Short mmCIF file of C-alpha atoms (C1' of nucleotides) in Angstrom, two decimals:
data_model
loop_
_atom_site.label_atom_id
_atom_site.label_comp_id
_atom_site.label_asym_id
_atom_site.label_seq_id
_atom_site.Cartn_x
_atom_site.Cartn_y
_atom_site.Cartn_z
CA UNK A 9 114.79 100.38 137.56
CA UNK A 10 114.08 101.82 134.15
CA UNK A 11 110.39 101.64 133.59
CA UNK A 12 110.19 101.87 129.87
CA UNK A 13 110.99 98.24 129.23
CA UNK A 14 108.22 95.72 129.30
CA UNK A 15 108.26 93.37 132.22
CA UNK A 16 105.55 90.89 131.62
CA UNK A 17 103.97 87.49 131.85
CA UNK A 18 104.28 85.16 128.94
CA UNK A 19 101.81 82.49 127.93
CA UNK A 20 101.52 79.74 125.37
CA UNK A 21 98.35 79.03 123.41
CA UNK A 22 97.83 75.85 121.44
CA UNK A 23 95.81 75.47 118.27
CA UNK A 24 95.09 71.74 118.30
CA UNK A 25 93.68 70.42 115.05
CA UNK A 26 91.47 67.36 114.76
CA UNK A 27 89.65 65.78 111.84
CA UNK A 28 86.11 64.41 112.07
CA UNK A 29 86.02 62.71 108.64
CA UNK A 30 84.44 65.80 107.17
CA UNK A 31 86.30 68.86 108.23
CA UNK A 32 89.04 70.24 110.42
CA UNK A 33 88.15 71.01 114.00
CA UNK A 34 89.96 72.94 116.66
CA UNK A 35 90.00 71.97 120.29
CA UNK A 36 88.62 74.70 122.54
CA UNK A 37 88.29 74.74 126.30
CA UNK A 38 86.43 76.58 129.01
CA UNK A 39 88.14 76.86 132.35
CA UNK A 40 85.85 78.64 134.72
CA UNK A 41 82.54 80.35 135.10
CA UNK A 42 83.50 83.98 134.83
CA UNK A 43 82.55 84.16 131.22
CA UNK A 44 80.47 81.06 131.07
CA UNK A 45 79.93 81.15 127.37
CA UNK A 46 83.52 81.80 126.40
CA UNK A 47 85.45 78.99 124.85
CA UNK A 48 89.10 79.73 124.16
CA UNK A 49 92.29 78.13 122.99
CA UNK A 50 93.95 75.91 125.58
CA UNK A 51 96.92 77.70 127.06
CA UNK A 52 98.77 78.68 130.19
CA UNK A 53 101.16 81.19 131.61
CA UNK A 54 104.65 79.75 131.57
CA UNK A 55 106.51 78.90 134.75
CA UNK A 56 109.71 80.35 136.01
CA UNK A 57 112.03 77.54 135.02
CA UNK A 58 110.18 76.51 131.93
CA UNK A 59 110.95 76.89 128.25
CA UNK A 60 108.01 77.85 126.02
CA UNK A 61 108.18 74.51 124.21
CA UNK A 62 107.92 72.74 127.55
CA UNK A 63 104.97 74.88 128.54
CA UNK A 64 103.17 73.95 125.31
CA UNK A 65 103.92 70.28 125.95
CA UNK A 66 102.55 70.65 129.46
CA UNK A 67 99.31 72.22 128.26
CA UNK A 68 98.85 69.47 125.69
CA UNK A 69 99.66 66.74 128.20
CA UNK A 70 97.07 68.10 130.61
CA UNK A 71 94.55 68.04 127.79
CA UNK A 72 95.25 64.71 126.17
CA UNK A 73 97.44 62.67 128.47
CA UNK A 74 100.04 62.39 125.70
CA UNK A 75 103.57 63.18 126.82
CA UNK A 76 105.24 64.28 123.61
CA UNK A 77 102.76 65.42 121.04
CA UNK A 78 103.95 66.81 117.74
CA UNK A 79 103.88 70.50 118.04
CA UNK A 80 105.25 73.47 116.23
CA UNK A 81 105.75 77.00 117.42
CA UNK A 82 104.49 79.41 114.84
CA UNK A 83 104.32 82.91 116.16
CA UNK A 84 104.60 85.26 119.09
CA UNK A 85 101.58 87.52 119.50
CA UNK A 86 102.45 90.63 121.45
CA UNK A 87 100.16 93.48 120.52
CA UNK A 88 100.09 95.86 123.50
CA UNK A 89 96.29 95.78 123.59
CA UNK A 90 95.71 92.09 123.05
CA UNK A 91 94.75 91.57 126.69
CA UNK A 92 93.15 94.91 127.44
CA UNK A 93 89.45 94.33 126.80
CA UNK A 94 87.56 94.59 130.13
CA UNK A 95 86.21 91.05 129.94
CA UNK A 96 89.67 89.66 129.22
CA UNK A 97 91.22 91.59 132.10
CA UNK A 98 88.49 90.21 134.33
CA UNK A 99 89.26 86.70 133.22
CA UNK A 100 92.96 87.13 133.93
CA UNK A 101 92.15 88.56 137.38
CA UNK A 102 90.14 85.52 138.26
CA UNK A 103 92.21 82.82 136.56
CA UNK A 104 95.64 84.06 137.55
CA UNK A 105 95.94 87.27 139.48
CA UNK A 106 94.98 90.95 139.33
CA UNK A 107 96.92 93.60 137.50
CA UNK A 108 98.25 91.66 134.61
CA UNK A 109 98.34 94.69 132.38
CA UNK A 110 99.83 93.05 129.39
CA UNK A 111 100.35 89.52 128.19
CA UNK A 112 102.51 88.18 125.44
CA UNK A 113 101.71 84.78 124.03
CA UNK A 114 103.55 82.25 121.92
CA UNK A 115 101.25 80.25 119.68
CA UNK A 116 101.70 76.58 118.84
CA UNK A 117 100.19 74.19 116.34
CA UNK A 118 99.43 70.63 117.25
CA UNK A 119 97.51 67.67 115.87
CA UNK A 120 95.34 65.15 117.67
CA UNK A 121 93.14 62.19 116.76
CA UNK A 122 89.64 63.51 117.31
CA UNK A 123 88.36 60.35 119.00
CA UNK A 124 91.08 60.53 121.63
CA UNK A 125 89.62 60.47 125.13
CA UNK A 126 90.46 63.82 126.68
CA UNK A 127 91.20 64.62 130.31
CA UNK A 128 87.89 66.38 130.62
CA UNK A 129 87.52 66.06 134.32
CA UNK A 130 90.68 67.43 135.81
CA UNK A 131 91.37 70.92 134.67
CA UNK A 132 88.67 72.13 132.36
CA UNK A 133 84.96 72.65 132.82
CA UNK A 134 84.50 71.85 129.19
CA UNK A 135 86.48 70.79 126.15
CA UNK A 136 84.98 70.96 122.72
CA UNK A 137 86.03 70.09 119.19
CA UNK A 138 84.81 73.02 117.16
CA UNK A 139 84.55 72.87 113.34
CA UNK A 140 86.62 75.52 111.65
CA UNK A 141 83.63 77.22 110.06
CA UNK A 142 81.80 77.46 113.36
CA UNK A 143 84.43 79.20 115.44
CA UNK A 144 82.82 81.26 118.18
CA UNK A 145 84.01 84.70 119.07
CA UNK A 146 86.86 84.05 121.46
CA UNK A 147 88.61 86.22 124.03
CA UNK A 148 91.94 87.99 123.52
CA UNK A 149 93.20 87.60 119.95
CA UNK A 150 92.42 83.91 119.80
CA UNK A 151 90.39 84.28 116.62
CA UNK A 152 93.34 85.95 114.97
CA UNK A 153 95.64 83.17 116.17
CA UNK A 154 93.37 80.53 114.67
CA UNK A 155 93.29 82.40 111.39
CA UNK A 156 97.08 82.53 111.19
CA UNK A 157 97.34 78.89 112.22
CA UNK A 158 95.55 77.79 109.05
CA UNK A 159 98.31 79.20 106.90
CA UNK A 160 100.92 77.62 109.11
CA UNK A 161 99.43 74.15 109.15
CA UNK A 162 99.66 74.02 105.37
CA UNK A 163 103.27 75.11 105.47
CA UNK A 164 103.96 72.48 108.10
CA UNK A 165 102.42 69.71 106.02
CA UNK A 166 104.31 70.83 102.96
CA UNK A 167 107.48 70.63 104.98
CA UNK A 168 106.60 67.24 106.45
CA UNK A 169 103.63 65.52 104.76
CA UNK A 170 103.74 62.60 107.15
CA UNK A 171 102.37 64.56 110.10
CA UNK A 172 98.83 64.35 108.68
CA UNK A 173 98.57 60.79 109.94
CA UNK A 174 98.38 62.14 113.46
CA UNK A 175 94.91 63.33 112.51
CA UNK A 176 93.70 59.89 111.41
CA UNK A 177 92.94 56.67 113.30
CA UNK A 178 95.66 54.01 113.30
CA UNK A 179 93.91 52.23 110.47
CA UNK A 180 92.29 54.33 107.85
CA UNK A 181 91.02 54.12 104.29
CA UNK A 182 92.33 56.02 101.30
CA UNK A 183 89.00 57.75 101.25
CA UNK A 184 89.51 59.12 104.75
CA UNK A 185 92.98 60.34 103.85
CA UNK A 186 91.52 61.89 100.71
CA UNK A 187 88.85 63.78 102.64
CA UNK A 188 91.51 64.98 105.05
CA UNK A 189 93.65 66.41 102.26
CA UNK A 190 90.60 68.09 100.76
CA UNK A 191 89.80 69.64 104.13
CA UNK A 192 93.33 70.89 104.67
CA UNK A 193 93.73 72.44 101.25
CA UNK A 194 90.07 73.42 101.00
CA UNK A 195 89.74 72.20 97.43
CA UNK A 196 88.73 69.11 95.52
CA UNK A 197 91.47 66.61 94.72
CA UNK A 198 91.05 64.11 91.91
CA UNK A 199 90.71 60.67 93.47
CA UNK A 200 92.66 58.79 90.80
CA UNK A 201 95.62 61.11 91.02
CA UNK A 202 95.34 60.84 94.76
CA UNK A 203 95.64 57.06 94.69
CA UNK A 204 98.82 57.42 92.66
CA UNK A 205 100.16 59.94 95.13
CA UNK A 206 99.50 57.64 98.07
CA UNK A 207 101.00 54.68 96.21
CA UNK A 208 104.19 56.72 95.98
CA UNK A 209 104.35 57.03 99.78
CA UNK A 210 106.29 53.99 100.98
CA UNK A 211 105.20 54.74 104.53
CA UNK A 212 101.50 54.18 103.83
CA UNK A 213 101.13 50.42 103.91
CA UNK A 214 98.17 48.28 103.02
CA UNK A 215 96.66 46.00 105.66
CA UNK A 216 94.90 42.72 104.97
CA UNK A 217 91.80 44.01 106.65
CA UNK A 218 88.81 45.56 104.93
CA UNK A 219 85.77 47.45 106.06
CA UNK A 220 82.86 45.31 107.28
CA UNK A 221 79.11 45.85 107.14
CA UNK A 222 79.20 48.74 104.77
CA UNK A 223 76.53 48.97 102.16
CA UNK A 224 78.97 49.39 99.33
CA UNK A 225 82.23 47.88 98.22
CA UNK A 226 84.45 47.54 101.30
CA UNK A 227 87.53 49.73 101.36
CA UNK A 228 90.95 48.42 102.29
CA UNK A 229 92.55 49.67 105.45
CA UNK A 230 96.00 51.21 105.50
CA UNK A 231 98.35 52.18 108.27
CA UNK A 232 101.14 54.69 108.64
CA UNK A 233 104.57 53.08 109.06
CA UNK A 234 106.82 55.35 111.07
CA UNK A 235 110.01 53.42 110.42
CA UNK A 236 109.45 53.46 106.68
CA UNK A 237 108.80 57.16 106.96
CA UNK A 238 112.11 57.79 108.71
CA UNK A 239 114.03 55.72 106.19
CA UNK A 240 112.29 57.59 103.37
CA UNK A 241 113.04 60.96 104.94
CA UNK A 242 116.70 60.08 105.36
CA UNK A 243 116.92 59.45 101.63
CA UNK A 244 115.89 63.00 100.82
CA UNK B 20 101.07 87.23 143.83
CA UNK B 21 101.77 83.71 142.71
CA UNK B 22 105.45 83.40 142.17
CA UNK B 23 105.62 80.37 139.98
CA UNK B 24 104.74 82.20 136.79
CA UNK B 25 107.49 83.83 134.85
CA UNK B 26 107.52 87.61 134.92
CA UNK B 27 110.17 88.68 132.57
CA UNK B 28 111.70 91.05 130.09
CA UNK B 29 111.30 90.31 126.42
CA UNK B 30 113.72 91.25 123.68
CA UNK B 31 113.93 91.05 119.92
CA UNK B 32 117.05 89.96 118.06
CA UNK B 33 117.50 90.50 114.35
CA UNK B 34 119.43 88.31 111.97
CA UNK B 35 120.14 90.72 109.12
CA UNK B 36 121.47 89.06 105.98
CA UNK B 37 123.65 90.79 103.43
CA UNK B 38 125.39 89.56 100.28
CA UNK B 39 128.93 90.58 99.34
CA UNK B 40 128.94 89.10 95.81
CA UNK B 41 130.47 85.93 97.18
CA UNK B 42 128.64 84.76 100.24
CA UNK B 43 125.97 85.58 102.75
CA UNK B 44 126.95 87.80 105.63
CA UNK B 45 125.22 88.61 108.86
CA UNK B 46 125.27 92.01 110.48
CA UNK B 47 126.72 91.94 113.98
CA UNK B 48 127.14 94.80 116.44
CA UNK B 49 129.07 95.68 119.54
CA UNK B 50 127.46 98.08 121.91
CA UNK B 51 129.84 98.70 124.76
CA UNK B 52 133.16 97.79 126.24
CA UNK B 53 132.18 95.27 128.87
CA UNK B 54 133.07 92.36 126.67
CA UNK B 55 135.14 94.22 124.18
CA UNK B 56 135.56 91.33 121.84
CA UNK B 57 131.96 90.25 121.78
CA UNK B 58 129.97 90.89 118.68
CA UNK B 59 126.31 89.96 118.88
CA UNK B 60 123.08 90.14 116.97
CA UNK B 61 121.47 93.57 116.97
CA UNK B 62 118.55 93.59 119.37
CA UNK B 63 116.77 95.39 122.15
CA UNK B 64 114.43 94.90 125.04
CA UNK B 65 110.93 95.84 124.00
CA UNK B 66 109.13 98.83 125.42
CA UNK B 67 105.98 98.90 127.41
CA UNK B 68 103.61 99.95 124.70
CA UNK B 69 105.39 98.24 121.87
CA UNK B 70 104.54 95.19 119.80
CA UNK B 71 107.43 92.85 119.05
CA UNK B 72 107.19 93.61 115.32
CA UNK B 73 107.52 97.29 116.13
CA UNK B 74 110.51 96.64 118.32
CA UNK B 75 112.23 94.76 115.51
CA UNK B 76 111.45 97.62 113.14
CA UNK B 77 112.92 100.05 115.64
CA UNK B 78 116.14 98.07 115.99
CA UNK B 79 116.51 97.88 112.23
CA UNK B 80 115.77 101.56 111.79
CA UNK B 81 118.41 102.50 114.33
CA UNK B 82 120.87 100.36 112.41
CA UNK B 83 120.11 101.26 108.84
CA UNK B 84 117.97 104.36 108.81
CA UNK B 85 115.29 102.47 106.86
CA UNK B 86 111.80 102.86 108.27
CA UNK B 87 110.07 99.72 107.08
CA UNK B 88 112.50 97.00 106.24
CA UNK B 89 111.25 93.61 105.17
CA UNK B 90 111.35 91.44 108.20
CA UNK B 91 109.96 88.15 109.33
CA UNK B 92 109.51 86.81 112.79
CA UNK B 93 110.72 83.25 112.96
CA UNK B 94 110.96 82.00 116.49
CA UNK B 95 110.76 82.76 120.18
CA UNK B 96 113.80 81.56 122.11
CA UNK B 97 113.03 81.06 125.77
CA UNK B 98 115.30 78.48 127.29
CA UNK B 99 115.48 79.25 131.02
CA UNK B 100 119.27 79.30 130.95
CA UNK B 101 119.82 81.26 127.76
CA UNK B 102 120.84 84.36 129.69
CA UNK B 103 122.48 82.77 132.69
CA UNK B 104 126.17 82.58 131.75
CA UNK B 105 128.13 84.94 134.05
CA UNK B 106 129.45 87.07 131.18
CA UNK B 107 125.95 87.43 129.74
CA UNK B 108 124.49 88.42 133.10
CA UNK B 109 127.26 90.98 133.42
CA UNK B 110 126.44 92.41 130.03
CA UNK B 111 122.76 92.74 130.89
CA UNK B 112 123.66 94.44 134.19
CA UNK B 113 125.67 97.04 132.38
CA UNK B 114 123.53 97.53 129.30
CA UNK B 115 120.13 97.53 130.96
CA UNK B 116 119.91 96.93 134.68
CA UNK B 117 120.89 94.42 137.34
CA UNK B 118 118.92 91.34 138.25
CA UNK B 119 117.53 90.41 134.91
CA UNK B 120 117.42 86.76 135.81
CA UNK B 121 115.83 85.55 132.66
CA UNK B 122 115.26 86.90 129.19
CA UNK B 123 113.01 85.68 126.44
CA UNK B 124 113.75 86.78 122.92
CA UNK B 125 111.84 86.82 119.67
CA UNK B 126 114.07 86.38 116.64
CA UNK B 127 113.58 88.11 113.30
CA UNK B 128 115.02 87.71 109.85
CA UNK B 129 115.78 90.69 107.69
CA UNK B 130 117.65 91.52 104.51
CA UNK B 131 119.84 94.51 103.71
CA UNK B 132 122.00 95.69 100.84
CA UNK B 133 125.52 95.20 102.11
CA UNK B 134 126.84 98.52 100.79
CA UNK B 135 124.17 100.45 102.66
CA UNK B 136 125.70 103.13 104.86
CA UNK B 137 124.91 102.16 108.43
CA UNK B 138 124.27 104.42 111.37
CA UNK B 139 127.58 103.48 112.86
CA UNK B 140 128.04 106.52 115.00
CA UNK B 141 124.93 106.80 117.06
CA UNK B 142 124.24 103.69 118.98
CA UNK B 143 126.88 101.10 118.34
CA UNK B 144 130.60 101.07 118.98
CA UNK B 145 130.98 98.80 116.02
CA UNK B 146 128.93 97.19 113.30
CA UNK B 147 130.36 94.44 111.17
CA UNK B 148 129.21 92.31 108.25
CA UNK B 149 130.39 88.86 109.14
CA UNK B 150 130.55 86.04 106.57
CA UNK B 151 128.45 83.05 107.54
CA UNK B 152 131.40 80.70 107.74
CA UNK B 153 133.32 83.03 110.02
CA UNK B 154 130.77 83.56 112.75
CA UNK B 155 132.47 84.31 116.04
CA UNK B 156 131.31 82.78 119.28
CA UNK B 157 128.50 85.09 120.38
CA UNK B 158 126.82 85.70 123.73
CA UNK B 159 123.50 84.20 124.83
CA UNK B 160 122.19 81.72 122.28
CA UNK B 161 122.91 83.98 119.32
CA UNK B 162 124.88 81.28 117.51
CA UNK B 163 121.89 78.98 117.79
CA UNK B 164 119.61 81.73 116.50
CA UNK B 165 121.82 82.25 113.45
CA UNK B 166 121.85 78.53 112.76
CA UNK B 167 118.05 78.36 112.82
CA UNK B 168 117.77 81.48 110.70
CA UNK B 169 119.50 79.75 107.79
CA UNK B 170 116.69 77.25 107.50
CA UNK B 171 114.13 80.00 107.78
CA UNK B 172 115.59 82.27 105.15
CA UNK B 173 115.28 79.49 102.57
CA UNK B 174 111.67 78.92 103.54
CA UNK B 175 111.04 82.64 103.27
CA UNK B 176 112.52 82.83 99.78
CA UNK B 177 110.57 79.80 98.68
CA UNK B 178 107.45 81.52 99.90
CA UNK B 179 108.34 84.82 98.23
CA UNK B 180 111.24 84.59 95.77
CA UNK B 181 111.19 88.30 95.09
CA UNK B 182 112.64 89.26 98.46
CA UNK B 183 116.13 88.27 97.34
CA UNK B 184 116.41 91.54 95.45
CA UNK B 185 116.69 93.32 98.75
CA UNK B 186 120.15 91.77 98.97
CA UNK B 187 121.32 93.15 95.64
CA UNK B 188 122.12 96.67 94.40
CA UNK B 189 119.41 98.46 92.45
CA UNK B 190 121.06 97.43 89.23
CA UNK B 191 122.65 94.07 89.09
CA UNK B 192 123.84 91.50 86.58
CA UNK B 193 122.43 88.01 86.10
CA UNK B 194 125.77 86.77 87.31
CA UNK B 195 125.34 88.53 90.65
CA UNK B 196 121.85 87.11 91.04
CA UNK B 197 123.23 83.70 90.15
CA UNK B 198 125.95 83.88 92.77
CA UNK B 199 123.35 84.97 95.32
CA UNK B 200 121.15 81.96 94.62
CA UNK B 201 124.15 79.68 94.86
CA UNK B 202 125.06 81.19 98.20
CA UNK B 203 121.54 80.86 99.56
CA UNK B 204 121.06 77.25 98.51
CA UNK B 205 124.70 76.37 99.01
CA UNK B 206 124.93 74.46 95.76
CA UNK B 207 125.89 75.01 92.15
CA UNK B 208 123.15 76.08 89.77
CA UNK B 209 123.51 75.61 86.01
CA UNK B 210 123.89 79.03 84.44
CA UNK B 211 121.87 78.33 81.29
CA UNK B 212 118.93 77.02 83.22
CA UNK B 213 119.29 79.98 85.50
CA UNK B 214 118.99 82.41 82.61
CA UNK B 215 115.76 80.70 81.59
CA UNK B 216 114.47 80.93 85.13
CA UNK B 217 115.20 84.64 85.31
CA UNK B 218 113.65 85.20 81.88
CA UNK B 219 110.45 83.74 83.33
CA UNK B 220 110.38 86.40 86.06
CA UNK B 221 108.46 89.33 84.59
CA UNK B 222 109.64 91.50 87.45
CA UNK B 223 113.32 91.28 86.51
CA UNK B 224 113.68 93.78 83.70
CA UNK B 225 116.63 94.46 81.44
CA UNK B 226 118.19 97.90 81.43
CA UNK B 227 119.95 99.51 78.46
CA UNK B 228 123.07 99.89 80.49
CA UNK B 229 126.03 97.53 80.48
CA UNK B 230 129.11 97.11 82.61
CA UNK B 231 132.04 99.38 81.75
CA UNK B 232 135.78 98.87 81.98
CA UNK B 233 135.65 95.19 82.61
CA UNK B 234 138.26 92.99 81.01
CA UNK B 235 135.71 90.66 79.50
CA UNK B 236 132.42 90.89 77.69
CA UNK B 237 130.31 93.47 79.51
CA UNK B 238 127.25 92.13 81.30
CA UNK B 239 123.83 93.70 80.98
CA UNK B 240 122.29 95.30 84.01
CA UNK B 241 118.85 94.38 85.25
CA UNK B 242 116.56 95.88 87.82
CA UNK B 243 113.80 94.58 90.03
CA UNK B 244 110.38 96.00 89.14
CA UNK B 245 108.20 96.08 92.23
CA UNK B 246 104.99 96.92 90.39
CA UNK B 247 105.46 94.03 87.97
CA UNK B 248 106.12 91.80 90.95
CA UNK B 249 102.87 92.77 92.63
CA UNK B 250 100.89 92.25 89.43
CA UNK B 251 102.57 88.87 88.99
CA UNK B 252 101.86 87.88 92.59
CA UNK B 253 98.20 88.83 92.27
CA UNK B 254 97.90 86.41 89.35
CA UNK B 255 98.92 83.45 91.50
"C1'" DT C 22 68.39 45.54 90.91
"C1'" DC C 23 69.59 49.65 92.78
"C1'" DA C 24 72.25 52.95 95.46
"C1'" DA C 25 76.69 54.14 97.15
"C1'" DA C 26 81.26 54.34 97.48
"C1'" DA C 27 85.81 51.75 95.97
"C1'" DG C 28 89.16 51.17 92.77
"C1'" DT C 29 91.73 51.69 88.50
"C1'" DG C 30 95.29 54.09 83.44
"C1'" DT C 31 96.35 57.12 79.96
"C1'" DT C 32 97.34 61.44 77.91
"C1'" DC C 33 99.06 66.08 77.97
"C1'" DG C 34 101.41 70.11 79.29
"C1'" DA C 35 104.57 72.34 82.35
"C1'" DT C 36 108.61 72.31 84.72
"C1'" DA C 37 113.35 70.89 86.02
"C1'" DT C 38 117.71 68.91 84.59
"C1'" DA C 39 121.73 67.89 81.88
"C1'" DC C 40 124.94 69.44 78.78
"C1'" DA C 41 129.02 72.72 75.34
"C1'" DC C 42 130.24 76.33 72.54
"C1'" DC C 43 130.87 81.16 70.74
"C1'" DC C 44 131.10 86.25 72.08
"C1'" DA C 45 132.92 90.63 73.73
"C1'" DT C 46 136.39 93.07 76.16
"C1'" DG C 47 140.84 94.71 78.29
"C1'" DC C 48 145.40 93.65 78.71
"C1'" DG D 13 146.09 86.64 70.85
"C1'" DC D 14 144.76 85.22 75.12
"C1'" DA D 15 142.48 85.18 79.47
"C1'" DT D 16 138.14 86.18 81.57
"C1'" DG D 17 133.59 85.94 82.28
"C1'" DG D 18 128.91 86.75 79.37
"C1'" DG D 19 125.47 84.78 76.88
"C1'" DT D 20 122.78 81.22 74.39
"C1'" DG D 21 119.35 76.20 72.81
"C1'" DT D 22 118.01 71.48 72.71
"C1'" DA D 23 116.76 67.02 74.41
"C1'" DT D 24 115.07 64.23 78.24
"C1'" DA D 25 112.88 63.12 82.58
"C1'" DT D 26 109.63 64.16 86.05
"C1'" DC D 27 105.54 65.81 88.00
"C1'" DG D 28 100.93 67.39 88.30
"C1'" DA D 29 96.26 67.84 86.05
"C1'" DA D 30 92.47 66.28 83.42
"C1'" DC D 31 89.36 62.79 82.59
"C1'" DA D 32 85.11 57.95 83.04
"C1'" DC D 33 84.03 53.52 83.78
"C1'" DT D 34 83.75 48.94 86.29
"C1'" DT D 35 83.51 46.56 90.87
"C1'" DT D 36 81.71 45.27 95.26
"C1'" DT D 37 78.45 45.24 98.82
"C1'" DG D 38 74.05 45.68 101.68
"C1'" DA D 39 69.49 46.91 101.51
#
DNA sequence: TCAAAAGTGTTCGATATACACCCATGC
DNA sequence: GCATGGGTGTATATCGAACACTTTTGA
């Protein structure tokens, strides 16, 4: 047995984005009491007969109860010292087993409606939607992963603009969609140009329904039409 | 020791693109005689104290003698059966050690001038630039990796158009650059519009030199100016 | 009637596309 | 002189950016 080659555990970590009508949030979890204050990205070691994509799907299913969430692998993080801080080693000891000297992780992006009822009870002591600008200090290199994920989510949306609707309720107003775009790109977007842009999306369809009991002109609701999206995609 | 979690070796595999003035090529290698006919992607298991990026740099350095080649991680391939074909297991036995039951790999893109003298002697029995449309059947999931890499290289170039110059000689003609773009995007590009496009790149600068001994009007040479590129980038 | 957010068009500049002929060179 | 590839300009369409006022509703 040559010893110079790494022989290691591999994990997945998921950066799950949500949108609270004001800003992007990321779903963090706390699993046990070792470091009571430490929230982290949801993740897991991967099993023997499991692909990394399947492991990410499993983690997300345990969190949300959704079988096949949209997800996108974006990077393997493998710095030799990413799991070497004493508190992180301690956490690994307790959560998995002692003597995990090194841990490689594969990071995933995913999107989730923020009002989705989560499987709080089963696996996690706590789950928390955390606004992007209030990220706590997290264990391992999770802060670095979140930072990189912001670049990737923009690239993902550029590649497939229709995924943003996974961040919105089934019916939404143009205004909500507008705020979402502003949050993602972190800049102001002219509302008139934005209306035109949305009008050019055949997969955003107007509903008959309007807002009720709002102290201003009621906004129309829209929905995302998946079939129209697929037809539209096929034409490009 | 819980047994259900994967405990595995991790490798890197590099898809190195080159351009032969007609089409894109990929650099394949053959390391030993076990499967004498099998060319594969250059790669290596990663060492104990090594990051994956460093491992990819090491593989590329051993191939080309270049210390810091441009490279880009694009995906972790971890299907449980990717290294389970008998001939692949046999290869791992011989090349590394027996009983590697599973192998996860992290795939990288890189670019190399095709006339670069390679370190043929040292490590590889054979290295070969292989045109994209003549890819042989390769071991593991290397054919799948190459397929995915084609999508990624376009995304990379869109993100940073100036990397294409790593595929061309230090001095090149517009015509060469034109053929390269056509090969990358696999479509015809109008030459007049292309000239305009190049003229708008401040980092592509005309040289005084022209082609010699060609049986047609001699083309001007151009070079890529890295400093101008960086200044240009900073302005965006 | 006031506050608050919804909804709506036009103009301009930049960028991408389509398209055809003359030029320089070696043989 | 001819075959081969090099080099050039103009017109049109498309897309994104800038910009301000009227409408609807509840309080």
